[in-house]
Tab-separated table of C-alpha atoms and ligand atoms in Angstrom:
chain	number	residue	atom	x	y	z
A	139	MET	CA	0.000	0.000	0.000
A	140	ASN	CA	1.262	3.434	-0.840
A	141	VAL	CA	0.281	5.406	2.251
A	142	ALA	CA	1.080	8.674	0.480
A	143	THR	CA	-2.095	8.302	-1.600
A	144	THR	CA	-4.506	8.114	1.352
A	145	ILE	CA	-7.335	10.612	0.820
A	146	ALA	CA	-8.076	13.083	3.609
A	147	PRO	CA	-11.493	14.723	3.192
A	148	ASP	CA	-11.104	17.571	5.641
A	149	ALA	CA	-8.667	19.846	3.798
A	150	ASP	CA	-9.272	20.812	0.187
A	151	ALA	CA	-6.635	20.201	-2.426
A	152	GLY	CA	-5.444	23.794	-2.422
A	153	ASP	CA	-4.996	23.930	1.347
A	154	ARG	CA	-3.218	20.610	1.299
A	155	ALA	CA	-0.831	21.722	-1.424
A	156	THR	CA	0.015	24.878	0.514
A	157	LEU	CA	0.508	22.886	3.702
A	158	ARG	CA	2.844	20.481	1.914
A	159	GLN	CA	4.932	23.340	0.571
A	160	ASP	CA	5.111	25.109	3.918
A	161	LEU	CA	6.124	21.943	5.732
A	162	ALA	CA	8.751	21.138	3.086
A	163	ALA	CA	10.139	24.649	3.530
A	164	ALA	CA	10.250	24.203	7.309
A	165	PHE	CA	12.455	21.102	6.934
A	166	ARG	CA	14.901	22.874	4.658
A	167	LEU	CA	15.013	25.959	6.862
A	168	CYS	CA	15.506	23.816	9.967
A	169	HIS	CA	18.597	22.328	8.359
A	170	ARG	CA	19.829	25.734	7.237
A	171	PHE	CA	19.563	27.081	10.795
A	172	GLY	CA	21.689	24.169	12.023
A	173	TRP	CA	18.919	22.436	13.931
A	174	SER	CA	18.754	19.165	11.941
A	175	GLU	CA	20.385	15.954	13.085
A	176	SER	CA	21.649	13.446	10.527
A	177	VAL	CA	18.522	12.078	8.801
A	178	GLY	CA	16.436	11.867	11.967
A	179	ASN	CA	13.721	13.998	13.525
A	180	HIS	CA	10.298	14.806	12.193
A	181	PHE	CA	7.729	17.496	11.499
A	182	SER	CA	4.026	16.910	10.873
A	183	ALA	CA	0.907	18.864	9.928
A	184	ALA	CA	-2.719	17.776	10.377
A	185	VAL	CA	-4.944	17.810	7.283
A	186	SER	CA	-8.157	16.549	8.901
A	187	ALA	CA	-10.208	18.503	11.417
A	188	ASP	CA	-9.773	15.789	14.042
A	189	GLY	CA	-6.005	15.751	13.529
A	190	ARG	CA	-5.953	12.030	12.777
A	191	LYS	CA	-4.746	12.453	9.193
A	192	PHE	CA	-1.460	14.246	8.928
A	193	LEU	CA	1.572	14.873	6.765
A	194	LEU	CA	4.911	13.516	7.980
A	195	ASN	CA	8.400	13.169	6.527
A	196	ARG	CA	9.564	9.830	5.164
A	197	ARG	CA	11.978	7.762	7.201
A	198	TRP	CA	15.523	9.008	6.992
A	199	GLN	CA	15.133	11.540	4.185
A	200	HIS	CA	17.574	14.362	4.803
A	201	PHE	CA	15.811	17.603	5.690
A	202	ALA	CA	17.772	19.511	3.021
A	203	THR	CA	16.289	17.347	0.239
A	204	ILE	CA	12.611	17.251	1.216
A	205	ARG	CA	10.116	18.398	-1.430
A	206	ALA	CA	6.417	19.062	-0.926
A	207	GLY	CA	5.486	15.871	-2.781
A	208	ASP	CA	7.763	13.696	-0.659
A	209	LEU	CA	5.674	14.050	2.484
A	210	LEU	CA	3.580	11.064	3.554
A	211	LEU	CA	-0.118	11.487	4.227
A	212	LEU	CA	-0.860	9.204	7.168
A	213	ASP	CA	-3.857	8.129	9.192
A	214	ALA	CA	-3.265	7.824	12.939
A	215	ASP	CA	-5.958	5.124	13.059
A	216	ASP	CA	-4.344	3.016	10.364
A	217	PRO	CA	-1.334	1.029	11.606
A	218	VAL	CA	-0.891	-0.341	8.062
A	219	ALA	CA	1.068	2.854	7.485
A	220	MET	CA	3.905	1.240	9.414
A	221	GLU	CA	4.056	-1.737	7.015
A	222	GLY	CA	4.540	0.079	3.715
A	223	PRO	CA	7.825	0.696	1.935
A	224	ASP	CA	7.558	4.360	2.911
A	225	ALA	CA	6.787	3.617	6.560
A	226	PRO	CA	7.762	6.490	8.812
A	227	ASP	CA	10.361	6.336	11.526
A	228	PRO	CA	8.794	4.432	14.492
A	229	SER	CA	9.605	7.259	16.864
A	230	ALA	CA	7.950	9.768	14.485
A	231	TRP	CA	4.855	7.573	14.443
A	232	ALA	CA	4.812	7.223	18.236
A	233	VAL	CA	5.278	10.918	18.910
A	234	HIS	CA	3.294	12.579	16.114
A	235	GLY	CA	0.558	9.942	15.831
A	236	ALA	CA	-0.126	10.167	19.566
A	237	LEU	CA	0.010	13.962	19.697
A	238	HIS	CA	-2.242	14.485	16.656
A	239	ARG	CA	-4.781	11.930	17.942
A	240	ALA	CA	-4.968	13.483	21.386
A	241	LEU	CA	-4.488	17.150	20.539
A	242	PRO	CA	-6.425	18.006	17.354
A	243	GLN	CA	-5.853	21.697	18.041
A	244	ALA	CA	-2.115	21.137	17.493
A	245	ARG	CA	-2.253	21.540	13.721
A	246	VAL	CA	1.499	21.542	13.195
A	247	ILE	CA	4.038	19.668	15.333
A	248	LEU	CA	7.777	20.269	14.927
A	249	HIS	CA	10.267	18.094	16.805
A	250	CYS	CA	14.021	18.573	16.649
A	251	HIS	CA	17.212	18.615	18.673
A	252	SER	CA	18.227	22.230	18.090
A	253	PRO	CA	21.451	22.928	20.009
A	254	TYR	CA	20.394	25.460	22.636
A	255	ALA	CA	16.936	24.035	23.303
A	256	THR	CA	18.600	20.631	23.731
A	257	ALA	CA	21.288	22.077	26.008
A	258	LEU	CA	18.518	23.615	28.110
A	259	ALA	CA	16.710	20.250	28.150
A	260	CYS	CA	19.865	18.639	29.553
A	261	LEU	CA	20.011	20.851	32.659
A	262	LYS	CA	18.821	19.273	35.880
A	263	ASP	CA	16.284	22.083	36.046
A	264	PRO	CA	15.499	22.994	32.414
A	265	THR	CA	12.941	25.684	33.287
A	266	LEU	CA	12.996	28.485	30.720
A	267	LEU	CA	13.760	31.267	33.199
A	268	LEU	CA	12.215	34.622	32.313
A	269	ILE	CA	14.994	37.073	31.571
A	270	ASP	CA	14.155	38.927	28.341
A	271	ASN	CA	11.547	39.478	25.620
A	272	ASN	CA	12.147	36.112	23.989
A	273	THR	CA	11.990	33.993	27.145
A	274	ALA	CA	8.895	35.917	28.281
A	275	ARG	CA	7.253	35.194	24.910
A	276	PHE	CA	6.732	31.643	26.208
A	277	PHE	CA	5.330	32.566	29.621
A	278	GLY	CA	2.731	29.999	30.668
A	279	ARG	CA	2.968	27.771	27.598
A	280	VAL	CA	5.958	25.490	28.125
A	281	GLY	CA	5.554	21.917	29.337
A	282	TYR	CA	8.369	19.755	30.657
A	283	ASP	CA	8.816	16.007	30.325
A	284	LEU	CA	11.812	14.992	32.400
A	285	ALA	CA	11.364	11.215	32.202
A	286	PHE	CA	13.802	10.415	29.410
A	287	GLY	CA	13.665	6.714	28.606
A	288	GLY	CA	15.645	6.391	25.359
A	289	ILE	CA	14.319	6.825	21.835
A	290	SER	CA	10.597	7.671	21.950
A	291	ASP	CA	9.166	4.860	19.841
A	292	THR	CA	6.406	3.261	21.905
A	293	ALA	CA	2.721	4.014	22.364
A	294	ALA	CA	3.340	4.428	26.091
A	295	GLU	CA	5.966	7.057	25.373
A	296	GLY	CA	3.564	8.843	23.023
A	297	ALA	CA	0.865	8.923	25.710
A	298	HIS	CA	3.392	10.245	28.163
A	299	LEU	CA	4.318	13.101	25.813
A	300	VAL	CA	0.645	13.951	25.282
A	301	GLU	CA	0.199	14.337	29.022
A	302	ALA	CA	3.303	16.504	29.365
A	303	MET	CA	2.327	18.724	26.422
A	304	GLY	CA	-1.238	19.246	27.688
A	305	GLU	CA	-2.425	22.757	26.874
A	306	ASN	CA	1.105	24.007	26.253
A	307	SER	CA	2.513	24.796	22.829
A	308	VAL	CA	6.137	23.951	23.616
A	309	LEU	CA	7.415	20.769	25.223
A	310	VAL	CA	10.927	20.629	26.615
A	311	MET	CA	11.886	16.964	26.482
A	312	GLY	CA	14.429	16.329	29.202
A	313	ASN	CA	17.806	14.937	28.030
A	314	HIS	CA	16.401	14.960	24.498
A	315	GLY	CA	15.167	18.070	22.629
A	316	VAL	CA	12.086	20.170	21.990
A	317	THR	CA	8.640	19.843	20.372
A	318	VAL	CA	6.663	22.899	19.277
A	319	THR	CA	3.056	23.068	18.087
A	320	GLY	CA	1.199	25.794	16.204
A	321	ASP	CA	-1.885	26.664	14.207
A	322	THR	CA	0.144	27.012	11.015
A	323	VAL	CA	3.603	25.986	9.859
A	324	ALA	CA	4.625	29.649	10.017
A	325	ASP	CA	3.406	29.983	13.616
A	326	ALA	CA	5.095	26.794	14.782
A	327	PHE	CA	8.341	27.586	12.971
A	328	GLU	CA	8.402	31.090	14.481
A	329	ASP	CA	7.993	29.632	17.961
A	330	LEU	CA	10.744	27.107	17.264
A	331	TYR	CA	12.944	29.987	16.062
A	332	PHE	CA	12.234	32.131	19.124
A	333	PHE	CA	12.472	29.226	21.555
A	334	GLU	CA	15.930	28.391	20.230
A	335	LYS	CA	16.917	32.079	20.594
A	336	ALA	CA	15.438	32.238	24.094
A	337	ALA	CA	17.296	29.098	25.134
A	338	GLN	CA	20.514	30.459	23.614
A	339	THR	CA	20.236	33.687	25.578
A	340	LEU	CA	19.497	31.827	28.808
A	341	ILE	CA	22.379	29.373	28.327
A	342	LEU	CA	24.789	32.232	27.532
A	343	ALA	CA	23.598	34.305	30.490
A	344	ARG	CA	23.921	31.325	32.831
A	345	SER	CA	27.375	30.554	31.473
A	346	SER	CA	28.591	33.925	32.777
A	347	GLY	CA	28.228	32.614	36.306
A	348	GLU	CA	26.650	35.922	37.280
A	349	GLU	CA	23.271	36.130	38.978
A	350	LEU	CA	20.385	36.436	36.521
A	351	ALA	CA	18.103	39.475	36.519
A	352	LEU	CA	14.812	37.592	36.509
A	353	LEU	CA	11.604	39.211	35.300
A	354	SER	CA	8.591	39.076	37.577
A	355	ASP	CA	5.683	36.892	36.462
A	356	ALA	CA	3.600	40.041	36.017
A	357	VAL	CA	6.119	41.587	33.617
A	358	ALA	CA	6.578	38.287	31.774
A	359	ARG	CA	2.809	37.847	31.430
A	360	ASN	CA	2.506	41.385	30.077
A	361	THR	CA	5.362	40.749	27.652
A	362	ALA	CA	3.763	37.523	26.406
A	363	ALA	CA	0.482	39.399	25.858
A	364	GLY	CA	2.411	42.033	23.921
A	365	TRP	CA	3.864	39.349	21.654
A	366	ARG	CA	0.357	38.259	20.644
A	367	ALA	CA	-0.191	41.634	18.981
A	368	TYR	CA	2.867	40.871	16.828
A	369	ARG	CA	1.639	37.471	15.724
A	370	GLY	CA	1.623	38.602	12.075
A	371	MET	CA	5.417	38.633	12.211
A	372	ALA	CA	5.436	34.849	11.935
A	373	GLN	CA	3.914	34.722	8.451
A	374	ARG	CA	6.040	37.624	7.174
A	375	HIS	CA	9.199	36.006	8.497
A	376	PHE	CA	8.279	32.613	7.081
A	377	ASP	CA	7.361	34.104	3.686
A	378	TYR	CA	10.751	35.823	3.543
A	379	LEU	CA	12.558	32.629	4.522
A	380	LYS	CA	10.655	30.636	1.883
A	381	SER	CA	11.590	33.192	-0.766
A	382	THR	CA	15.263	32.575	-0.028
A	383	LEU	CA	14.901	28.835	-0.687
A	384	ASP	CA	14.105	29.306	-4.370
A	385	SER	CA	17.573	30.548	-5.257
A	386	GLU	CA	19.125	27.431	-3.691
A	387	ASP	CA	16.795	24.798	-5.159
A	388	PRO	CA	13.253	25.647	-6.320
A	389	ALA	CA	12.387	21.905	-6.324
A	390	TRP	CA	11.275	22.169	-2.674
A	391	ARG	CA	7.876	23.331	-3.997
A	392	ASP	CA	7.304	20.215	-6.159
B	603	LIG	ZN1	14.061	13.461	19.161
């Protein structure tokens, strides 16, 4: 069975084509920013209203080579997807299948091991301390899963991640990496971008050995509210980044 031909009724062809292109761009940009890892890791985007049908990258295709048409269209209720020649990475299936099934509002799910988010995740206390605009952007929407048990490739692990993500839009995975969700690819990618920057700033500030100037919760909450008024930045940023991909290899759109 070619799982890539599964029909999803909840997104029309135009929306699906746009989603495929945006997700393909996100893979290539992730690699360009230095956040990819060999041929592992995975991004997904729901195409059905209930989140159970979603796009996902093929097993072990390098992020820098992914085109819109390469993405698999999978059904979280159909385990046959794991038997086909294009079967996804078992850990991608466990993580993204479980999250999409349980959290239909998480339209896009990006998981990677970006350097600073991963360094933060490896601290005994990986709390994203509130010290600037970018850390405060995430006030009240970061979950933490500190029970690292090896590669996340079981249903139990998926359920565990669902619980840790809850209502949050970012999950710091202890001793592992980060998972970000969003309404659109642009929104999720922007949060991944800013989370990596926030983690970088925190790691650098902590590396000074000096005491941190922590923001109060009230200031951080106010800052996070301020960010919401700038939400349009995400699409503008992502559109610019996509435009830069064409000069390298326009095939990402195919
Ligand atoms: Zn991972």
